[in-house]
XYZ file of N, CA and C in Angstrom:
729
model
N -20.894 -3.515 -7.189
C -20.283 -3.726 -6.623
C -19.122 -2.561 -5.256
N -18.962 -2.783 -4.300
C -19.126 -1.835 -2.684
C -17.148 -1.984 -3.416
N -17.227 0.219 -3.150
C -15.586 0.517 -3.439
C -15.028 0.042 -2.918
N -15.164 0.037 -1.243
C -14.204 -0.390 -0.211
C -13.310 -1.788 -0.355
N -13.627 -2.871 -0.739
C -12.850 -3.784 -2.189
C -12.029 -2.999 -2.468
N -11.710 -2.707 -3.497
C -10.523 -1.283 -4.445
C -11.108 -2.385 -5.613
N -9.508 -3.017 -6.361
C -9.943 -3.693 -7.662
C -10.375 -5.277 -6.965
N -11.535 -5.597 -7.946
C -11.376 -7.080 -8.391
C -11.544 -7.794 -9.022
N -10.701 -9.148 -8.964
C -11.318 -9.749 -9.789
C -11.930 -11.025 -9.689
N -11.341 -12.654 -10.015
C -12.420 -13.315 -9.468
C -13.581 -12.713 -8.832
N -14.926 -14.090 -9.320
C -16.280 -14.252 -8.688
C -17.300 -14.478 -9.172
N -17.233 -15.415 -8.410
C -19.072 -16.026 -8.218
C -19.303 -16.592 -6.798
N -20.490 -18.086 -6.861
C -20.723 -18.660 -6.015
C -20.293 -19.757 -5.642
N -19.624 -20.645 -4.650
C -19.019 -22.298 -4.943
C -19.569 -22.228 -3.458
N -19.705 -23.739 -3.558
C -19.748 -24.554 -2.193
C -18.425 -24.353 -1.611
N -19.233 -24.876 -0.308
C -18.315 -24.101 1.480
C -18.346 -25.179 1.523
N -17.732 -26.445 2.120
C -17.910 -26.951 3.816
C -17.888 -26.169 4.871
N -18.794 -26.894 5.477
C -19.716 -26.055 6.407
C -20.368 -25.042 6.288
N -21.343 -25.251 4.874
C -22.297 -24.311 4.327
C -22.601 -24.650 3.896
N -24.480 -24.507 4.538
C -25.530 -26.017 3.599
C -25.275 -24.804 1.996
N -25.372 -23.737 2.118
C -25.872 -22.899 0.108
C -24.238 -22.516 0.175
N -24.548 -22.498 -1.676
C -23.130 -21.676 -1.585
C -22.741 -20.315 -1.256
N -21.248 -19.955 -1.125
C -21.093 -18.304 -0.848
C -20.271 -17.778 -2.000
N -20.684 -16.486 -1.582
C -20.581 -15.559 -2.721
C -18.654 -15.702 -2.750
N -18.134 -16.035 -3.209
C -16.963 -15.231 -3.116
C -16.412 -14.216 -4.321
N -15.060 -14.007 -3.880
C -14.976 -12.183 -4.567
C -13.472 -12.396 -4.200
N -12.367 -12.380 -5.177
C -11.053 -12.196 -5.043
C -10.763 -10.840 -5.431
N -10.074 -9.709 -3.620
C -9.926 -8.304 -4.432
C -8.925 -8.070 -3.770
N -7.863 -7.531 -4.568
C -6.476 -6.841 -4.790
C -5.799 -8.585 -3.464
N -5.635 -8.155 -2.574
C -4.518 -9.119 -2.367
C -5.123 -10.106 -0.945
N -6.992 -9.703 -1.040
C -7.819 -11.045 0.054
C -8.110 -11.421 -1.042
N -8.944 -12.848 -0.578
C -10.307 -13.463 -0.787
C -11.390 -13.604 -0.563
N -12.349 -12.795 -0.201
C -13.433 -12.231 0.921
C -14.690 -13.449 0.106
N -15.362 -13.896 1.715
C -16.552 -15.138 1.668
C -17.338 -14.476 2.059
N -18.399 -13.867 1.536
C -20.279 -13.201 1.134
C -21.086 -14.925 1.613
N -22.640 -14.535 2.498
C -23.646 -15.517 2.498
C -23.747 -15.375 1.447
N -23.744 -14.567 -0.047
C -24.634 -14.335 -0.938
C -24.241 -12.912 -1.866
N -25.349 -13.077 -2.607
C -24.620 -11.770 -3.817
C -24.783 -10.981 -3.188
N -26.637 -10.672 -2.421
C -25.952 -9.287 -2.251
C -25.605 -9.204 -0.634
N -24.974 -9.878 0.446
C -24.274 -9.240 1.333
C -23.181 -8.726 0.748
N -22.962 -9.594 -0.893
C -21.353 -9.246 -1.522
C -21.586 -7.072 -1.486
N -22.502 -6.990 -2.037
C -23.130 -5.634 -2.353
C -23.037 -4.062 -1.280
N -23.583 -5.222 -0.298
C -24.054 -4.730 1.531
C -22.529 -4.302 1.999
N -21.469 -5.213 1.666
C -19.874 -5.021 1.893
C -20.226 -5.928 3.395
N -20.866 -6.763 3.248
C -21.101 -7.357 4.945
C -20.845 -9.126 4.415
N -19.042 -8.990 4.708
C -18.251 -10.090 4.209
C -18.573 -11.408 6.203
N -18.271 -12.685 5.810
C -17.564 -14.246 6.562
C -16.788 -13.796 7.256
N -15.806 -13.890 6.080
C -14.119 -13.239 6.473
C -13.593 -12.896 5.361
N -12.629 -12.643 5.207
C -11.824 -12.758 4.082
C -10.630 -13.748 4.901
N -9.585 -13.865 3.359
C -8.293 -14.654 3.754
C -7.097 -14.074 2.617
N -5.990 -13.779 3.392
C -4.894 -12.896 3.066
C -3.780 -14.338 2.229
N -4.571 -13.421 0.886
C -3.741 -13.912 0.256
C -1.820 -14.809 0.179
N -1.493 -14.206 0.681
C -0.348 -13.638 0.682
C 0.433 -14.965 1.893
N -0.665 -15.902 2.781
C 0.023 -16.682 3.792
C -1.326 -18.642 2.946
N -1.809 -17.927 2.282
C -2.694 -19.350 1.524
C -1.680 -19.953 0.148
N -2.684 -21.004 0.045
C -1.907 -22.072 -1.151
C -3.152 -22.375 -1.361
N -2.681 -23.101 -2.769
C -4.505 -24.168 -3.340
C -3.724 -25.548 -3.785
N -4.456 -26.374 -2.632
C -3.750 -27.823 -2.653
C -5.347 -28.888 -3.131
N -4.331 -30.083 -3.621
C -4.957 -30.831 -3.548
C -6.075 -30.891 -5.369
N -5.910 -30.124 -4.951
C -6.931 -29.343 -6.813
C -7.754 -30.668 -7.626
N -8.652 -31.209 -7.459
C -9.067 -32.583 -7.967
C -11.123 -32.664 -9.159
N -10.936 -32.842 -9.693
C -12.307 -32.505 -9.995
C -12.864 -31.644 -9.839
N -13.898 -31.692 -9.416
C -14.205 -29.946 -9.458
C -14.204 -29.182 -7.939
N -13.700 -30.129 -6.784
C -12.805 -29.584 -5.703
C -11.455 -28.904 -5.550
N -11.943 -27.497 -5.137
C -10.213 -27.683 -4.586
C -9.561 -26.919 -3.005
N -8.829 -26.857 -2.526
C -8.594 -26.217 -0.879
C -7.313 -24.966 -1.316
N -7.938 -24.113 -0.092
C -6.781 -23.104 -0.275
C -6.669 -23.661 1.455
N -5.517 -23.383 1.861
C -4.982 -24.037 3.315
C -3.959 -22.382 3.554
N -4.399 -22.140 3.946
C -3.464 -21.098 5.308
C -2.944 -21.762 6.252
N -1.699 -21.307 7.603
C -1.858 -21.433 9.080
C -2.501 -21.886 9.653
N -3.997 -20.714 9.611
C -4.749 -21.551 10.936
C -6.159 -21.768 9.916
N -5.910 -22.635 9.078
C -7.341 -23.135 8.184
C -7.264 -24.024 7.025
N -7.852 -25.266 6.456
C -8.436 -25.156 5.876
C -9.303 -24.802 4.842
N -9.629 -24.177 3.744
C -11.446 -24.422 2.762
C -11.423 -24.891 1.844
N -12.555 -26.012 1.582
C -12.387 -26.531 0.305
C -13.786 -26.298 0.376
N -13.850 -25.119 -1.209
C -14.688 -25.623 -1.970
C -15.287 -26.600 -3.311
N -15.996 -26.237 -4.103
C -16.483 -26.643 -4.772
C -17.153 -26.422 -6.101
N -16.434 -26.426 -7.284
C -18.108 -25.339 -7.868
C -18.591 -25.948 -8.649
N -18.789 -25.429 -9.634
C -19.989 -26.990 -10.512
C -19.468 -27.236 -12.029
N -18.644 -27.557 -12.700
C -17.549 -27.941 -13.172
C -15.942 -28.017 -12.796
N -15.107 -29.395 -13.625
C -14.060 -29.728 -13.236
C -13.344 -27.699 -13.415
N -14.378 -27.417 -15.031
C -13.572 -25.829 -15.824
C -13.745 -24.718 -14.765
N -15.154 -24.897 -13.754
C -15.159 -24.134 -12.906
C -14.516 -23.931 -12.544
N -13.705 -25.057 -11.187
C -12.853 -25.441 -10.093
C -11.269 -24.754 -10.810
N -10.950 -24.653 -12.334
C -9.904 -24.961 -12.827
C -9.427 -23.124 -12.807
N -10.401 -22.517 -13.411
C -10.715 -21.341 -13.579
C -10.170 -20.225 -12.328
N -11.336 -21.266 -11.164
C -10.769 -20.471 -9.788
C -9.012 -20.557 -9.294
N -8.997 -22.122 -8.926
C -7.792 -22.199 -9.242
C -6.713 -21.994 -10.258
N -6.369 -21.509 -10.944
C -5.839 -20.274 -11.958
C -5.937 -19.005 -11.010
N -7.084 -18.026 -11.381
C -7.116 -17.156 -10.507
C -6.632 -16.878 -8.810
N -6.567 -17.744 -8.284
C -6.072 -18.016 -6.684
C -4.662 -17.959 -7.331
N -4.350 -18.690 -7.892
C -3.083 -19.065 -8.077
C -2.338 -17.713 -9.108
N -3.323 -16.667 -9.220
C -2.297 -15.462 -9.690
C -2.189 -14.106 -8.729
N -3.623 -14.737 -8.314
C -3.434 -13.633 -7.029
C -2.414 -13.788 -5.711
N -1.655 -15.036 -5.707
C -1.577 -15.127 -4.746
C 0.225 -15.090 -4.932
N 0.402 -14.991 -5.580
C 1.456 -14.257 -6.878
C 1.616 -12.838 -7.066
N 0.977 -12.875 -7.570
C 0.867 -11.120 -7.105
C 0.474 -10.817 -6.181
N 0.067 -11.497 -4.797
C 0.245 -10.767 -3.406
C 1.403 -11.030 -2.921
N 2.479 -12.038 -3.035
C 3.352 -11.983 -2.463
C 4.666 -10.941 -3.088
N 4.298 -10.771 -5.295
C 5.012 -10.082 -5.148
C 4.863 -8.684 -4.778
N 3.841 -8.201 -4.131
C 3.617 -6.864 -3.635
C 3.885 -6.548 -2.447
N 3.932 -7.627 -1.427
C 4.518 -8.215 -0.360
C 6.334 -8.154 -0.129
N 6.653 -7.720 -1.147
C 8.204 -8.298 -0.711
C 8.754 -6.470 -1.498
N 7.960 -6.189 -2.286
C 8.029 -5.149 -2.725
C 7.958 -4.390 -1.070
N 7.197 -4.018 -0.446
C 7.019 -3.388 0.915
C 8.474 -3.970 1.683
N 8.224 -5.109 1.725
C 9.586 -5.528 2.879
C 11.005 -5.107 2.038
N 11.417 -4.695 0.366
C 12.439 -4.107 0.555
C 12.623 -2.957 1.198
N 11.765 -2.082 0.899
C 11.186 -0.731 1.401
C 11.138 -0.727 2.831
N 11.066 -1.659 3.436
C 11.332 -1.293 5.017
C 12.230 -1.918 5.972
N 13.043 -2.729 4.661
C 14.500 -2.863 4.992
C 15.954 -1.911 5.140
N 15.109 -0.536 4.083
C 15.806 0.843 4.625
C 15.782 1.228 6.441
N 16.325 1.605 6.880
C 16.254 2.283 8.309
C 15.701 3.507 7.656
N 14.589 3.860 8.420
C 13.545 5.268 8.539
C 12.411 4.940 7.496
N 12.653 3.962 6.650
C 11.361 3.618 5.615
C 10.352 2.617 6.947
N 10.755 2.221 7.710
C 10.099 1.118 8.722
C 9.199 2.156 9.449
N 9.337 3.076 9.504
C 8.431 4.203 10.554
C 7.477 5.325 8.871
N 6.567 5.773 9.725
C 6.380 6.354 9.201
C 6.495 7.883 8.760
N 6.716 8.726 7.949
C 7.804 10.253 7.838
C 7.193 11.001 8.191
N 5.745 10.770 8.884
C 4.998 11.429 9.550
C 5.166 11.827 10.718
N 4.459 10.266 11.371
C 4.363 10.060 12.430
C 5.118 9.218 13.350
N 5.472 8.795 12.798
C 6.902 7.406 13.272
C 5.692 6.238 13.627
N 4.508 6.120 12.815
C 3.581 4.730 12.585
C 4.818 3.308 12.469
N 4.590 2.251 13.003
C 5.923 1.322 12.370
C 5.005 1.063 11.386
N 6.130 0.681 10.565
C 4.999 -0.367 9.655
C 4.873 0.685 8.167
N 4.689 1.434 7.520
C 3.370 2.182 7.066
C 3.490 1.372 5.443
N 2.092 1.448 5.404
C 1.963 0.255 3.633
C 1.762 1.735 3.146
N 1.429 3.120 3.341
C 1.168 3.686 1.480
C 2.967 4.433 1.901
N 2.991 5.528 0.553
C 3.508 6.179 -0.231
C 3.244 7.410 -0.465
N 4.750 8.300 -0.746
C 4.036 9.296 -1.642
C 5.052 9.125 -2.468
N 4.546 8.199 -3.764
C 6.018 8.558 -4.616
C 6.458 9.817 -5.186
N 5.909 11.200 -5.699
C 6.745 11.778 -6.230
C 7.355 12.826 -5.052
N 6.988 12.570 -3.333
C 7.639 12.930 -2.107
C 8.735 12.603 -1.707
N 8.052 11.288 -1.519
C 9.672 9.792 -1.478
C 9.463 9.421 -0.453
N 8.250 10.015 0.531
C 7.645 9.300 1.922
C 7.792 8.212 1.780
N 7.343 7.664 2.858
C 6.678 5.886 3.333
C 5.729 6.478 4.150
N 4.406 6.160 4.187
C 3.489 7.140 5.298
C 2.780 5.825 5.686
N 1.729 6.370 7.095
C 0.400 5.490 7.797
C -0.510 5.870 6.606
N -1.134 4.695 7.378
C -2.418 4.278 6.421
C -3.422 6.479 6.831
N -3.656 6.787 7.958
C -3.671 7.701 8.285
C -2.936 8.678 8.156
N -1.945 9.233 7.613
C -1.164 10.180 7.185
C -1.622 10.078 5.359
N -1.446 8.731 5.040
C -1.841 9.296 3.693
C -3.327 9.818 3.284
N -4.518 9.397 4.459
C -5.308 10.211 4.469
C -4.979 11.830 3.759
N -4.391 12.618 4.657
C -4.029 13.568 4.809
C -3.483 13.411 3.904
N -2.823 12.786 2.938
C -1.759 13.831 2.699
C -2.124 13.277 0.364
N -3.903 12.438 0.515
C -4.174 13.259 -0.468
C -6.110 13.980 -0.590
N -5.770 14.669 0.755
C -6.272 16.083 0.447
C -5.678 17.273 0.883
N -4.074 16.675 0.340
C -3.339 17.908 -0.504
C -3.728 18.303 -2.371
N -3.733 16.558 -2.362
C -4.099 16.798 -3.853
C -3.168 15.920 -4.295
N -3.517 15.158 -5.569
C -2.502 14.650 -6.147
C -0.865 15.563 -6.937
N -1.203 16.814 -6.975
C -0.472 17.988 -7.650
C 1.033 18.144 -6.302
N 0.516 17.846 -5.310
C 1.191 17.905 -3.740
C 2.055 16.789 -4.026
N 0.785 14.968 -3.914
C 1.480 14.253 -3.269
C 0.699 13.350 -3.558
N 1.339 12.573 -4.707
C 0.875 11.615 -5.745
C 1.262 9.740 -4.654
N -0.517 9.331 -3.366
C -0.665 8.410 -2.733
C -0.871 7.008 -3.632
N 0.360 6.269 -2.668
C 0.433 4.636 -3.649
C 0.473 3.937 -1.888
N -0.133 2.790 -2.628
C 0.005 1.437 -1.722
C 1.312 0.817 -2.065
N 1.712 0.046 -0.779
C 3.186 -0.045 -0.785
C 2.682 -1.877 -1.391
N 1.341 -2.226 -0.818
C 0.720 -3.514 -1.202
C -0.023 -4.095 -2.241
N -0.855 -3.031 -2.878
C -1.671 -2.824 -3.789
C -1.258 -2.451 -5.328
N -0.983 -1.292 -5.096
C -0.462 -0.778 -6.424
C 1.176 -1.511 -6.867
N 0.467 -2.463 -7.914
C 1.893 -3.257 -7.985
C 2.202 -2.668 -9.158
N 1.250 -1.911 -9.789
C 2.152 -1.227 -11.197
C 3.195 0.417 -11.277
N 2.737 0.776 -10.311
C 3.575 2.059 -9.547
C 5.535 0.925 -9.662
N 4.857 0.278 -9.110
C 6.188 -0.204 -8.061
C 7.121 -1.184 -8.760
N 8.272 0.013 -9.957
C 9.086 -0.399 -10.914
C 9.784 -0.584 -10.329
N 11.153 -1.719 -10.697
C 12.839 -1.711 -10.090
C 13.481 0.062 -10.109
N 13.179 0.760 -10.391
C 13.141 2.174 -10.795
C 13.026 2.969 -9.692
N 11.789 3.441 -9.388
C 11.477 3.678 -8.271
C 11.402 3.009 -6.565
N 11.840 1.536 -6.898
C 11.564 0.909 -5.504
C 13.715 2.162 -5.648
N 13.949 1.667 -6.033
C 14.972 2.069 -5.684
C 15.636 3.267 -4.925
N 14.459 4.213 -6.010
C 14.394 5.755 -5.169
C 14.445 5.595 -3.771
N 13.298 4.957 -3.012
C 12.979 5.111 -2.053
C 14.282 4.215 -1.503
N 14.688 3.643 -1.834
C 15.587 2.480 -1.007
C 16.841 3.375 -0.563
N 17.277 4.030 -2.437
C 18.722 4.902 -1.844
C 17.913 6.890 -1.035
N 16.717 6.891 -1.317
C 16.471 8.120 -0.357
C 15.532 8.085 0.564
N 14.425 7.750 -0.024
C 13.650 7.298 1.949
C 12.565 7.982 1.997
N 12.317 8.591 3.469
C 11.621 8.960 5.088
C 13.596 9.687 5.136
N 14.611 9.228 5.198
C 15.583 9.940 6.181
C 16.245 11.169 5.224
N 16.362 10.471 3.607
C 16.883 11.623 2.575
C 15.291 12.382 2.712
N 14.270 12.547 2.242
C 13.477 12.713 2.323
C 13.235 14.338 2.951
N 13.288 13.585 4.799
C 13.000 14.192 5.494
C 14.264 14.834 5.860
N 15.111 15.625 5.912
C 15.955 15.912 5.548
C 16.050 17.647 4.890
N 15.110 16.728 3.961
C 14.781 18.423 2.818
C 12.695 18.910 3.597
N 12.092 17.872 4.065
C 10.937 18.370 4.192
C 10.941 19.116 5.969
N 11.506 17.937 6.652
C 11.453 17.999 7.980
C 12.533 18.409 8.594
N 13.370 19.461 8.052
C 14.389 19.513 8.523
C 15.163 21.072 9.526
N 13.785 21.534 10.585
C 13.713 22.253 10.825
C 12.484 21.892 11.710
N 11.965 21.465 12.100
C 10.572 21.208 12.721
C 11.043 21.101 13.939
N 9.701 22.378 15.085
C 9.780 22.455 15.922
C 9.754 21.156 17.075
N 10.317 20.864 18.163
C 10.095 20.219 18.572
C 8.349 19.736 19.289
N 7.416 21.065 19.886
C 6.213 20.955 19.590
C 4.967 20.841 18.353
N 6.238 20.895 16.515
C 5.072 20.840 16.415
C 5.251 19.628 15.620
N 5.969 18.543 16.003
C 5.421 16.904 15.073
C 4.825 16.285 16.446
N 4.376 15.922 15.219
C 3.450 14.480 15.746
C 3.538 13.037 15.586
N 2.986 13.193 16.450
C 2.944 11.756 16.675
C 1.863 10.510 16.747
N 2.219 9.005 16.452
C 1.122 7.832 15.813
C 0.031 8.433 16.917
N -0.269 8.060 17.983
C -1.732 9.344 18.205
C -1.934 10.708 17.977
N -1.166 11.347 17.377
C -2.095 12.474 17.170
C -3.364 12.707 16.734
N -3.995 13.737 16.411
C -5.631 12.819 15.724
C -5.472 13.916 14.506
N -6.275 13.890 14.032
C -6.642 14.242 12.279
C -6.174 15.451 12.321
N -6.605 16.387 13.134
C -6.817 17.662 13.207
C -5.212 17.903 13.361
N -4.740 16.891 14.141
C -2.816 17.750 14.022
C -2.442 17.416 13.158
N -2.819 15.976 12.779
C -1.944 15.376 11.511
C -2.767 16.526 10.491
N -2.982 17.192 9.785
C -3.783 17.782 8.610
C -2.638 18.936 8.876
N -2.244 19.452 10.061
C -1.858 20.871 10.110
C 0.032 20.770 10.212
N 0.607 19.143 10.938
C 1.286 19.244 10.439
C 1.504 19.297 8.754
N 0.939 18.075 8.711
C 1.584 17.739 7.155
C 1.317 19.155 5.889
N 0.304 19.596 6.424
C 0.414 20.667 5.185
C 0.751 22.205 5.344
N 1.119 22.391 6.459
C 2.641 22.895 7.047
C 3.447 22.155 6.072
N 4.876 21.177 6.218
C 5.370 20.789 6.013
C 5.636 20.921 4.305
N 3.747 20.481 3.493
C 4.743 19.949 2.414
C 3.886 21.416 1.264
N 2.612 21.601 1.851
C 1.791 22.334 0.824
C 2.653 23.951 1.263
N 2.870 23.931 2.413
C 3.470 25.490 2.889
C 4.946 24.947 2.487
N 5.665 24.202 3.171
C 6.963 23.915 3.102
C 7.440 25.246 4.817
N 7.155 25.164 5.367
C 7.317 25.607 6.436
C 8.254 24.909 7.573
N 8.619 24.041 7.044
C 10.151 23.238 7.580
C 10.693 22.716 7.255
N 11.417 23.026 6.038
C 12.187 22.594 4.730
C 13.773 23.352 5.264
N 15.083 22.469 4.932
C 15.865 22.899 5.150
C 16.098 23.855 3.703
N 16.487 24.601 3.798
C 17.060 25.459 2.291
C 18.472 25.331 1.920
N 18.954 25.215 1.165
C 19.757 24.846 0.591
C 20.710 26.424 0.711
N 22.141 26.836 1.501
C 22.284 27.790 1.203
C 22.647 28.829 0.442
N 22.473 27.935 -1.037
C 22.855 28.431 -2.217
C 21.435 29.410 -3.305
N 20.805 28.446 -2.344
C 18.727 29.217 -2.438
C 18.856 29.872 -3.127
N 19.208 31.408 -2.466
C 18.678 33.015 -3.171
C 20.152 33.138 -3.770
N 20.934 32.565 -4.533
C 22.181 32.958 -5.260
C 21.897 32.019 -6.660
N 20.628 32.389 -7.250
C 20.466 30.554 -8.483
C 21.002 30.398 -9.569
N 22.453 31.239 -9.492
C 22.722 31.235 -11.023
C 24.406 30.082 -9.774
N 24.782 30.650 -8.683
C 25.330 30.033 -8.064
C 25.355 27.952 -7.730
N 23.812 28.389 -7.035
C 22.995 26.567 -7.332
C 23.026 25.627 -8.269
N 22.648 26.726 -9.963
C 23.003 25.948 -11.344
C 23.964 25.424 -11.044
N 25.228 26.189 -11.161
C 25.928 26.127 -11.288
C 26.734 24.463 -10.304
N 26.092 25.089 -9.153
C 25.903 23.544 -8.510
C 25.558 22.211 -8.245
N 23.940 22.066 -9.023
C 23.673 20.722 -9.480
C 23.670 20.864 -10.876
N 24.317 21.634 -11.375
C 24.862 20.856 -13.143
C 26.146 20.176 -12.683
N 26.981 20.821 -11.806
C 28.207 19.338 -10.943
C 28.216 18.447 -10.264
N 27.156 18.328 -9.844
C 26.224 17.353 -8.786
C 25.825 15.857 -10.147
N 25.478 16.545 -10.685
C 24.764 15.689 -11.784
C 25.559 14.755 -12.948
N 26.885 16.058 -13.210
C 28.125 14.926 -13.812
C 28.977 14.467 -13.150
N 29.410 14.804 -11.729
C 30.234 13.767 -11.358
C 29.717 12.183 -10.092
N 27.726 12.649 -10.713
C 27.410 11.620 -9.835
C 27.757 12.254 -7.902
N 28.155 13.011 -7.800
C 28.220 13.693 -5.680
C 26.478 14.391 -5.743
N 25.815 13.860 -5.470
C 24.305 13.819 -5.231
C 24.089 14.838 -4.233
N 25.309 14.736 -2.876
C 25.064 15.056 -1.629
C 24.747 16.436 -1.489
C-alpha cells in the first residue's frame, strides 16, 4: 500500500454511479479515496478523495448507500447487503473519528498564538511538537522531524487522535506557542526570524538554532545559581504559581 496514504482502514471494490466498472475504495485517515482499480491504488493514482468531516451517510438500503458532501453526492453499491452494512459502519466510524480530530485542532487554534506556526507564523498550522508544546506548519514540521524525536516529537493535530488526551490538549491551551516561545524564542534577532515564505534551508537553520542549540532561549535569572533555582521551582510547584 502507498505510504503517503498513512493509516488505512476499510477498503475494497464498490460500484459507483457514473462509472462503468467498480472503483477501488479506501478509507485512509480522515478521507475516503477512490481509485480506478487496485493497481492505481498501489501506484498512488487516485480519482478523488472525500474529506470525511464534511460527509454524511444517507439513505442506506439494501446493498446501496449514499455519501453526501456539501458539493456532491456519491452513490455506492456493494455486492451484498452485508457488505453495504460493513461499509456504512466503517464510514460512520471514520466520520466520527474525523470530527473528533478536527475538534482537537479547533480547540488548539482557539488559543491566541496557536493559530499561527510557532516558527514561521504560517496560518492554521496542523502539526505540533508534543514535547516542545508548539503548534507548527507542515513545512516546519518536516524540519522538526529532521531534529529527531529526542528533540522534537511531531504529531498531527487531526490524524494522531490517540496522542490528544484531555491533559495534553489542556497543556497546549495553557502554554502553547506563546508560552513556549517566551522560552525558545525569547531573544531572536529580527534578521534571523523566518516567515511563511522562507526556504527549507532557512527553516532548517532557524529551527536547529532555536531548539537544538538553544540559541534564542530566554534564560531564567537564576540559571547560574542552581540551588536558588531549585528552591524557586519547588516553591512554584507547591503554590501552583508557574509564572
